[in-house]
Short mmCIF file of C-alpha atoms in Angstrom, two decimals:
data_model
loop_
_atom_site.label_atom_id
_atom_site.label_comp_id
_atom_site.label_asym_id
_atom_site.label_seq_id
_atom_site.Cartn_x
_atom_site.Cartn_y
_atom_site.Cartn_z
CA UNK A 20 -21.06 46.03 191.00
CA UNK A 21 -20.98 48.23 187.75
CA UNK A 22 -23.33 50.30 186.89
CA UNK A 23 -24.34 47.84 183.44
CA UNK A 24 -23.30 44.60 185.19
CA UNK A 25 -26.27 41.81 185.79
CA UNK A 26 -26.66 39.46 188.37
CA UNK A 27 -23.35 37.52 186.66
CA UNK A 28 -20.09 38.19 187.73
CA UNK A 29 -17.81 38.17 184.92
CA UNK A 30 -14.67 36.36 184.78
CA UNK A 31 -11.63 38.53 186.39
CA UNK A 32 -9.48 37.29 183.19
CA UNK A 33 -11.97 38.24 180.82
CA UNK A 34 -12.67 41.70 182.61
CA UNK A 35 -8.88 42.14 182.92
CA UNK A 36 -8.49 41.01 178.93
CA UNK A 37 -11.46 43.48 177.90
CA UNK A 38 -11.23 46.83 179.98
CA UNK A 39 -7.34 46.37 179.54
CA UNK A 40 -5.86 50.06 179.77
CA UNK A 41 -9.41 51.89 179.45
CA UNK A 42 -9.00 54.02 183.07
CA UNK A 43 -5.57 54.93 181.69
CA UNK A 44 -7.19 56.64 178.58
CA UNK A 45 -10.00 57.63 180.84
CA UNK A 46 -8.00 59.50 182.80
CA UNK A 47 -6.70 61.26 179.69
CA UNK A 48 -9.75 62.25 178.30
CA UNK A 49 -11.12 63.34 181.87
CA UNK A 50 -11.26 67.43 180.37
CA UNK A 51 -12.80 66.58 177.79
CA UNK A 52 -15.20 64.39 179.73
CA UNK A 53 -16.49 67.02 181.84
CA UNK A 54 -16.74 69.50 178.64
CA UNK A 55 -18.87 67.02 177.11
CA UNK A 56 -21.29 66.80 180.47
CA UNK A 57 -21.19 70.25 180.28
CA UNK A 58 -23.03 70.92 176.87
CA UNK A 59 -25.07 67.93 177.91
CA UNK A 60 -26.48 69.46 181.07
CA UNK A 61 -27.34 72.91 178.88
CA UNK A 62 -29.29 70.69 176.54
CA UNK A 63 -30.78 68.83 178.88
CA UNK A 64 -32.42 72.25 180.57
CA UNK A 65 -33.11 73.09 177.13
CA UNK A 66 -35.42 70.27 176.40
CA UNK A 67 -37.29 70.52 179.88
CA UNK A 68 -35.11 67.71 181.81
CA UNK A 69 -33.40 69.92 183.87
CA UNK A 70 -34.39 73.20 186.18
CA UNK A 71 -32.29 76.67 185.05
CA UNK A 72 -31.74 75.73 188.65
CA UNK A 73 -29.88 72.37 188.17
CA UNK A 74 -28.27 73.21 185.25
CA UNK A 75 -26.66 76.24 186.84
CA UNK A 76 -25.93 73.68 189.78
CA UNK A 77 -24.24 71.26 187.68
CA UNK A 78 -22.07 73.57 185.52
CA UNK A 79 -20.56 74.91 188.70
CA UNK A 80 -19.38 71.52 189.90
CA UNK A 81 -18.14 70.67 186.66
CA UNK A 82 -15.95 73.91 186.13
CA UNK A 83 -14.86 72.43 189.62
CA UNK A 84 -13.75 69.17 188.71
CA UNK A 85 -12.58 70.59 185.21
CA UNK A 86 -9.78 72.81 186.59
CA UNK A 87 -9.50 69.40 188.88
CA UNK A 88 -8.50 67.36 185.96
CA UNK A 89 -6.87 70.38 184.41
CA UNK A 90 -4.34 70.31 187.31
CA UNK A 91 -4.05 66.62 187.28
CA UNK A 92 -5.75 66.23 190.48
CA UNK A 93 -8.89 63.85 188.99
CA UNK A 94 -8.40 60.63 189.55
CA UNK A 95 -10.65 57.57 189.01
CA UNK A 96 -11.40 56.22 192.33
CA UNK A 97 -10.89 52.87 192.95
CA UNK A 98 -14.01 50.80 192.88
CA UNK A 99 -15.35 53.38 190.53
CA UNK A 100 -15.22 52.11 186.58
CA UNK A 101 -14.39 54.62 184.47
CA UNK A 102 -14.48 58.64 183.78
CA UNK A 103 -18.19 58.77 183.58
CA UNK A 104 -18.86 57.23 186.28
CA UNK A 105 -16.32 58.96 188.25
CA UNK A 106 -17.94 62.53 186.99
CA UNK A 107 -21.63 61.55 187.96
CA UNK A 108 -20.43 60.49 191.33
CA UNK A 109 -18.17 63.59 192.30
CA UNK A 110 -21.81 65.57 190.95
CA UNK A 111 -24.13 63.36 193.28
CA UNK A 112 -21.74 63.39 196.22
CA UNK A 113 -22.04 67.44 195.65
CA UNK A 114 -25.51 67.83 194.19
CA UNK A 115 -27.37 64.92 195.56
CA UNK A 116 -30.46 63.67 193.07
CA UNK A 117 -29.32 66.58 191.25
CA UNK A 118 -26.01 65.00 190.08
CA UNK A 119 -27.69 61.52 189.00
CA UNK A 120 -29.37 63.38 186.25
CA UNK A 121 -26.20 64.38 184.42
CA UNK A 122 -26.02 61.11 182.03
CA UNK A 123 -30.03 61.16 181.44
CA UNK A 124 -31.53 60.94 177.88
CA UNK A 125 -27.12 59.92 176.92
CA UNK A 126 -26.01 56.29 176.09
CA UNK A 127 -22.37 55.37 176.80
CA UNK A 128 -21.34 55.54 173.51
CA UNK A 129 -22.59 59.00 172.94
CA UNK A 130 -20.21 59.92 176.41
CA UNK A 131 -17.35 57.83 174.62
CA UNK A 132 -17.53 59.11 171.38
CA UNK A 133 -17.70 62.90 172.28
CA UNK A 134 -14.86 62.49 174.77
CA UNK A 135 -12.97 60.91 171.85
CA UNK A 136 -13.73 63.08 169.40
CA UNK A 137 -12.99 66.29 171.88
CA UNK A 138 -9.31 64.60 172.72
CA UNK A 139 -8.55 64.08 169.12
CA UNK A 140 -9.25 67.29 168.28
CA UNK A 141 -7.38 68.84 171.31
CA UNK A 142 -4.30 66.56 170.04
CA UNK A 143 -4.50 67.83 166.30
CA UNK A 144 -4.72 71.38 167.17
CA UNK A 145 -1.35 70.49 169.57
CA UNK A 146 0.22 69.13 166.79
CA UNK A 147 -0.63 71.80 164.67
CA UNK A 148 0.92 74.51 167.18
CA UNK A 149 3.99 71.94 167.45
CA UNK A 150 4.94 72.08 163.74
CA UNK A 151 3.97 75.88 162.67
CA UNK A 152 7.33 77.10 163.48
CA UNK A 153 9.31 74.41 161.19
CA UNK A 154 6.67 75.24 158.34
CA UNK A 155 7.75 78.45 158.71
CA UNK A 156 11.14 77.83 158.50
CA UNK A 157 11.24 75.86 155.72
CA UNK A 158 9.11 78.75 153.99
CA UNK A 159 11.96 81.53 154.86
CA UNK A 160 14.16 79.04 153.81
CA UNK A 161 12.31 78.18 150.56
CA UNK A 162 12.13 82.29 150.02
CA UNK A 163 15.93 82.73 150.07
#
């Protein structure tokens, strides 16, 4: 059952039609996933929600599964729905009660918009890097 599923079970053609490709682009947003629990687990000990304790805790699983997904060694689990889900359950299967607390006070969107936001950024800055040295040429060329 997912985690915002009622007591219906959906249609497998309409679930297929819907979540189409989403663990695809889950999976390529996974860094930025885990840099995005990251700030939210130093806000949430910030605000009171979370021991210096947990907090500490949780960052050091999540640098874990970071340089995990750095190295292309995340992967959504099958059975498991999507990025998020698959980052609070690596933290509970390490942390216990701990790791549950990662996505309190934090709607979905908020986790889907940040990791969005965090790839496009990381894919500008890319592109960026990609086409300084052909700026440049065309500027030594425009010189001479």
């Amino acid at each position: 059952m997912k985690l915002w599923q009622k007591n219906i079970q959906s249609l497998q053609e309409v679930e297929r039609f819907t979540v189409g490709r989403d663990r695809e682009f889950d999976q390529l947003m996974a860094k930025q996933d885990v840099l995005g629990n990251m700030a939210h687990a130093i806000m949430l000990e910030e605000i009171g929600l979370l021991t210096k304790e947990e907090k500490d805790s949780l960052l050091t699983e999540l640098k874990k599964i970071y340089a995990a997904a750095a190295e292309g060694n995340l992967i959504i689990e099958e059975g498991v729905e999507d990025i998020h889900s698959q980052v609070e359950f690596l933290l509970t299967r390490a942390l216990g009660d701990t790791g549950k607390k990662i996505h309190s006070a934090r709607s979905r969107n908020d986790q889907v918009l940040v990791d969005l936001k965090l790839f496009l950024r990381d894919e500008l800055q890319q592109l960026v890097e990609a086409i300084q040295p052909f700026f440049e040429l065309l500027q030594a060329q425009s010189e001479k």
